[in-house]
Amino acid sequence: MKASNQLWKEQLREKMPENLAREIDIFETEIALRKQGKLDERLFAETRLRRGTYGQRYDNGQRNDGRKVQQLNFPSGRLTKGPNTMWDAPGMQRIKIPAGGLNAVQLETVAELAEEYSDGIAHVTTRQDFQLHFVHIDNTPNLMRRLAAANITTREACGNSVRNVTACPYAGVCQDESFDVTPYARALSRFLLGHPDCQNFGRKFKPAFSGCSQHACGLTALHDLGLIATKRQNPETGREAIGFEMYVGGGLGAVPYQAKLFSSFVPPDELLPLAQAIARVFARYGEKKNRNRARLKFLIQDLGIEKFRELVFEERKQLPFDPRWTEYIEQALESAEAPSRSPGDLPELVTIEAGERGKEKFNNWLKCNTRPQRQPGYVTVTVALPLGDITANQLRSLADIVRRFTRETIRSTVEQNFAIRWVSKTDLPELYRALDAVGLGDAGSGALVDIAACPGTDTCKLGISSSRGLAAELRKRVSEKSFQSDEAVQKLHIKISGCFNSCGQHHVADLGFYGVSRKIAGYAVPHFQVVLGGEWEHNGSSYGLPVVAVPSKNIPQVVSRLTDRFVSDRRSGESFKDFIKRSGKTALKTMLEDLTRPASGDRSFFSDWGDPREYSLGDMGVGECAGEVVSPLDFGLARAERELFEAQLEFEKGEAEQAAKRALAAMITAAKALVQLENPNIGDDHDRIVSEFRSRYYDTQKFFDPFAGGKFANYLFDAYATSAQSHTSESSRYLLDEAQLFIDAAHSCSNRLETPVTV
Amino acid sequence: MADDSGFLLSQMMEELSVEFQHINVKLLLHEPEPVDLEAIVPIFHSWIQDQVSEDLLLDVASYGHVKAGPGVVLIGHEADYSLDHTDDRLGLRYNRKAVLEGTNQERFERAMRQALLALERLEHEPALQGKLRFNGRDIEIFINDRLIAPNCSDSLNQLEQELRKLLAKLLAGQSYSFAYESDPRRLLGVRIQFGRDFTTVDLIKNIGPAPVEQVS
Ligand code: SF4
């Protein structure tokens, strides 16, 4: 695609690490083979995914333009880069940044790539990666070469592999940490990259490090492998030793799982071998066929943590010694970050241009975006990126800034921002001026306005609602009154996912939203499920529960109503999470009830934020039309929703067993509503409903989600098959989430079907 | 014996010359009051509905939330169009992504023509009520490929030579001035200011219609 595509390889030959260069050559050959039809499309898809080269929305070669479905007639015709994925369709390139650590040259490289291969924007993700969108696959080998020359790899950024190893962006400078986890994160990342024991996973595997357990910077609770720095006294020597609390089997996804404690103390020299043993056990025993149960969390759920631990320690004993277990850590320890400027104090007299308004902005920025380091005289500055986006010019300016004020280093954060560490307090006014001059001086990092969102329907194939569109709208509204609002409200977190897959981490937000669709008056309407009371602190240790689905266009009102109510009704010192808990679901649902319906006659509800096209699921639906009518199916699904709501209330009261029973009943109600479309006389016998649901909707794949396949139907089948078993609070909680997803899927299925209606 | 040194020199120059691809043209807009970039989103969607360009138009990406960024981008297969706000200068930008056949001059003309036609369309969009129009005298041209055209004096000289030919036609012999991007990390580019105001229609007329084989 690019005129220079033939030239980069030669140009960069000497500059790339040999292993990365070889890897990229192999990928280029695979591209050539695929083009000649000598490599199967499925195989090719996995191979490109393992290089971080992802598909993007509309890559099946068609797009609903709001009036009709357009066939996208690409020049490469029917050539595909994966099943149903057109060769020429723009894709996404994910770039791994271990522990979020970057230098100035790397920032400049990403800037060049964003400009030359993408649309001028680099996007920072919730896992400290970069993503470039609208990239043509023919350009990816050279894009990768240019990264490799800057010592960055995209290898295993996607696919069933070890993903980016994330870590607190404040590691090494944080006042609360036990010790700096950065070298260990880097060593683990290097050790597991391309490791033979990590090539046969059924799904992805995400590791994360945190320097402490009380803050959320590392979010270890929602990772497959979570490591929290800790110290303990050696009982024999009396000396203090460092190590890690090791957690396993966390994960967000459709049904979030909290990671379980694997070991309360893993010494540093055991970190890599134990991770390797875990990888082996996961590769050997993890599910391979059913993707929906292939994450480590399911293996641990099936085996139990005790058995899993036993298998891992058994495996550990078998591992042949590998000198890299300690070498990599020792090497990483050698390159600790240091300041380039002397420590200092904020100058007493700060002159900020733009008068009082400028001064106020600066003070807000100081308050929100700076954080004292444990090294006196230094602070870490957060650069807030709106929706995680940054332009090529801003990246170059940031490179200049880090050259000027630090030893050329910076980190990306899980809140889709950057952290500049080791800033002398004396330099703060100058640094602020430099950032502000290029549009990076906005205050509000970690505040209500700092909204995280996944790509959603903008570019993600799985997106149901426009998470970025909503985030942009909320940002606009919130920032207008942000600093006038109550202090407790300013600190709330809003996180948005375009679908149940949770890439926007909505489960750990105070106010979380994930995209769902509902049918209103015969039309598909974009909605968000409101998820309240998740906890961001303590490494994301507690997940919110869905309350009610609200049309996308009403979500800003949901936010203002809930925050206003929090300000007026909260008790002294009460957190938002506690306020939500105290309010209870019934009251919350009642509070939002009127917002679950679109404003009468307002057509804007039938399109999503930032997208004027009439909303349609999967971009494949034809315009739907019907009168003001309600089908029995809609009634049935509403009934299922209500039953589930009651189940959630029971769960809240601690009646886990009863809640689980009712959640299953809600699923059966939804299944029955669908079966009734084809067999109005189905009756109430559960065996019959489940069996007919299977034959009519599962076997025929009518219920299949376009991307998740039969996953949600399996929730029903599994729950029904094990209905005689008793439930713990934890398993009941999972079942409630699964029931919600099953009912959401029933709504989606109903949207896809040509439903007969009764007036 | 005939002296062919001039011929040899020009042949050598030809061989050494940069093949300019991935040409970007940005036509700066008159902006009496700040423009709400969101208003452009439905317009670009309607361009996709009607496939108004010879390029295959695919999607719209909105970056209005980013300061001095690409604004709203109409993603195409062969080229992107955007209401670009880079450097806080609002303009209609054409970014040629696919490689083009022909001579450098043909490629520059084609990029310029595509940009002008898109701008003309935008100027006539009823929803904008004439709020967006060419400022009459500022354009920017970049080469979006650092390897074939690094931002150095050699490639700048060659770019300037090509642009002089292009501008002679575009401005029908009227005067203009060049300004350059001094940061070598940025794309090779030139800012051109005309000696007098032109309308979009003037410029379209001057650049002329596409050669027959370019019309799809
Ligand atoms: S949450 Fe859904 S829409 Fe968002 S990026 Fe993940 S899969 Fe895509």
Tab-separated table of N, CA and C and ligand atoms in Angstrom, chain A residues 54 57 94 131 204 453-465 467 496-506 514-515, ligand 1:
chain	number	residue	atom	x	y	z
A	54	TYR	N	-5.196	-6.736	14.232
A	54	TYR	CA	-6.574	-7.079	14.546
A	54	TYR	C	-7.528	-6.682	13.428
A	57	ARG	N	-14.229	-3.102	12.603
A	57	ARG	CA	-15.618	-3.084	12.155
A	57	ARG	C	-15.705	-2.957	10.629
A	94	ARG	N	-2.295	-3.293	17.381
A	94	ARG	CA	-2.012	-3.063	18.800
A	94	ARG	C	-0.505	-3.164	19.035
A	131	GLN	N	-2.914	1.633	20.383
A	131	GLN	CA	-3.622	1.078	19.234
A	131	GLN	C	-3.651	2.114	18.125
A	204	LYS	N	-6.442	-15.823	25.792
A	204	LYS	CA	-5.392	-14.891	26.205
A	204	LYS	C	-5.056	-15.051	27.691
A	453	ALA	N	-13.051	4.667	27.989
A	453	ALA	CA	-14.002	3.992	27.095
A	453	ALA	C	-13.232	3.096	26.140
A	454	CYS	N	-13.822	1.967	25.831
A	454	CYS	CA	-13.241	1.097	24.812
A	454	CYS	C	-13.608	1.663	23.429
A	455	PRO	N	-13.101	1.089	22.344
A	455	PRO	CA	-13.429	1.631	21.014
A	455	PRO	C	-14.907	1.509	20.636
A	456	GLY	N	-15.595	0.510	21.183
A	456	GLY	CA	-17.036	0.376	20.913
A	456	GLY	C	-17.361	0.330	19.433
A	457	THR	N	-18.529	0.844	19.080
A	457	THR	CA	-18.970	0.739	17.682
A	457	THR	C	-18.139	1.598	16.723
A	458	ASP	N	-17.274	2.463	17.248
A	458	ASP	CA	-16.416	3.238	16.343
A	458	ASP	C	-15.604	2.307	15.460
A	459	THR	N	-14.950	1.352	16.078
A	459	THR	CA	-14.079	0.481	15.282
A	459	THR	C	-14.160	-0.996	15.657
A	460	CYS	N	-14.753	-1.316	16.800
A	460	CYS	CA	-14.719	-2.712	17.238
A	460	CYS	C	-15.848	-3.511	16.598
A	461	LYS	N	-15.503	-4.690	16.135
A	461	LYS	CA	-16.496	-5.532	15.465
A	461	LYS	C	-17.582	-6.012	16.423
A	462	LEU	N	-17.258	-6.040	17.709
A	462	LEU	CA	-18.211	-6.576	18.676
A	462	LEU	C	-19.073	-5.497	19.332
A	463	GLY	N	-18.779	-4.266	19.028
A	463	GLY	CA	-19.468	-3.162	19.694
A	463	GLY	C	-20.969	-3.181	19.437
A	464	ILE	N	-21.723	-2.889	20.484
A	464	ILE	CA	-23.181	-2.813	20.360
A	464	ILE	C	-23.619	-1.351	20.448
A	465	SER	N	-23.003	-0.597	21.339
A	465	SER	CA	-23.345	0.828	21.452
A	465	SER	C	-22.058	1.650	21.396
A	467	SER	N	-19.546	3.532	22.757
A	467	SER	CA	-18.930	3.881	24.040
A	467	SER	C	-18.131	5.176	23.922
A	496	ILE	N	-16.768	3.000	30.381
A	496	ILE	CA	-17.797	2.595	29.422
A	496	ILE	C	-17.266	1.531	28.471
A	497	SER	N	-18.031	0.462	28.320
A	497	SER	CA	-17.698	-0.572	27.333
A	497	SER	C	-18.795	-0.597	26.282
A	498	GLY	N	-18.388	-0.881	25.054
A	498	GLY	CA	-19.364	-0.931	23.970
A	498	GLY	C	-20.205	-2.189	23.981
A	499	CYS	N	-19.793	-3.181	24.753
A	499	CYS	CA	-20.570	-4.427	24.853
A	499	CYS	C	-20.206	-5.118	26.157
A	500	PHE	N	-20.750	-6.285	26.345
A	500	PHE	CA	-20.546	-7.032	27.587
A	500	PHE	C	-19.100	-7.456	27.813
A	501	ASN	N	-18.245	-7.358	26.788
A	501	ASN	CA	-16.885	-7.872	26.957
A	501	ASN	C	-15.999	-7.049	27.880
A	502	SER	N	-16.452	-5.895	28.273
A	502	SER	CA	-15.831	-5.135	29.377
A	502	SER	C	-14.462	-4.547	29.106
A	503	CYS	N	-14.098	-4.312	27.861
A	503	CYS	CA	-12.764	-3.740	27.620
A	503	CYS	C	-12.641	-2.352	28.232
A	504	GLY	N	-13.771	-1.685	28.451
A	504	GLY	CA	-13.733	-0.370	29.104
A	504	GLY	C	-13.706	-0.486	30.624
A	505	GLN	N	-13.648	-1.698	31.141
A	505	GLN	CA	-13.536	-1.975	32.588
A	505	GLN	C	-14.702	-1.386	33.401
A	506	HIS	N	-15.903	-1.459	32.824
A	506	HIS	CA	-17.045	-0.845	33.515
A	506	HIS	C	-17.352	-1.495	34.861
A	514	TYR	N	-22.344	-0.585	29.966
A	514	TYR	CA	-21.944	-1.408	28.825
A	514	TYR	C	-23.087	-1.481	27.820
A	515	GLY	N	-22.718	-1.538	26.554
A	515	GLY	CA	-23.688	-1.429	25.474
A	515	GLY	C	-24.577	-2.655	25.334
C	1	SF4	S1	-16.026	-4.037	25.248
C	1	SF4	FE1	-16.941	-4.844	23.397
C	1	SF4	S2	-17.093	-3.072	22.065
C	1	SF4	FE2	-15.631	-2.548	23.616
C	1	SF4	S3	-13.654	-3.089	22.667
C	1	SF4	FE3	-14.337	-4.794	23.968
C	1	SF4	S4	-15.328	-6.162	22.555
C	1	SF4	FE4	-15.221	-4.168	21.556
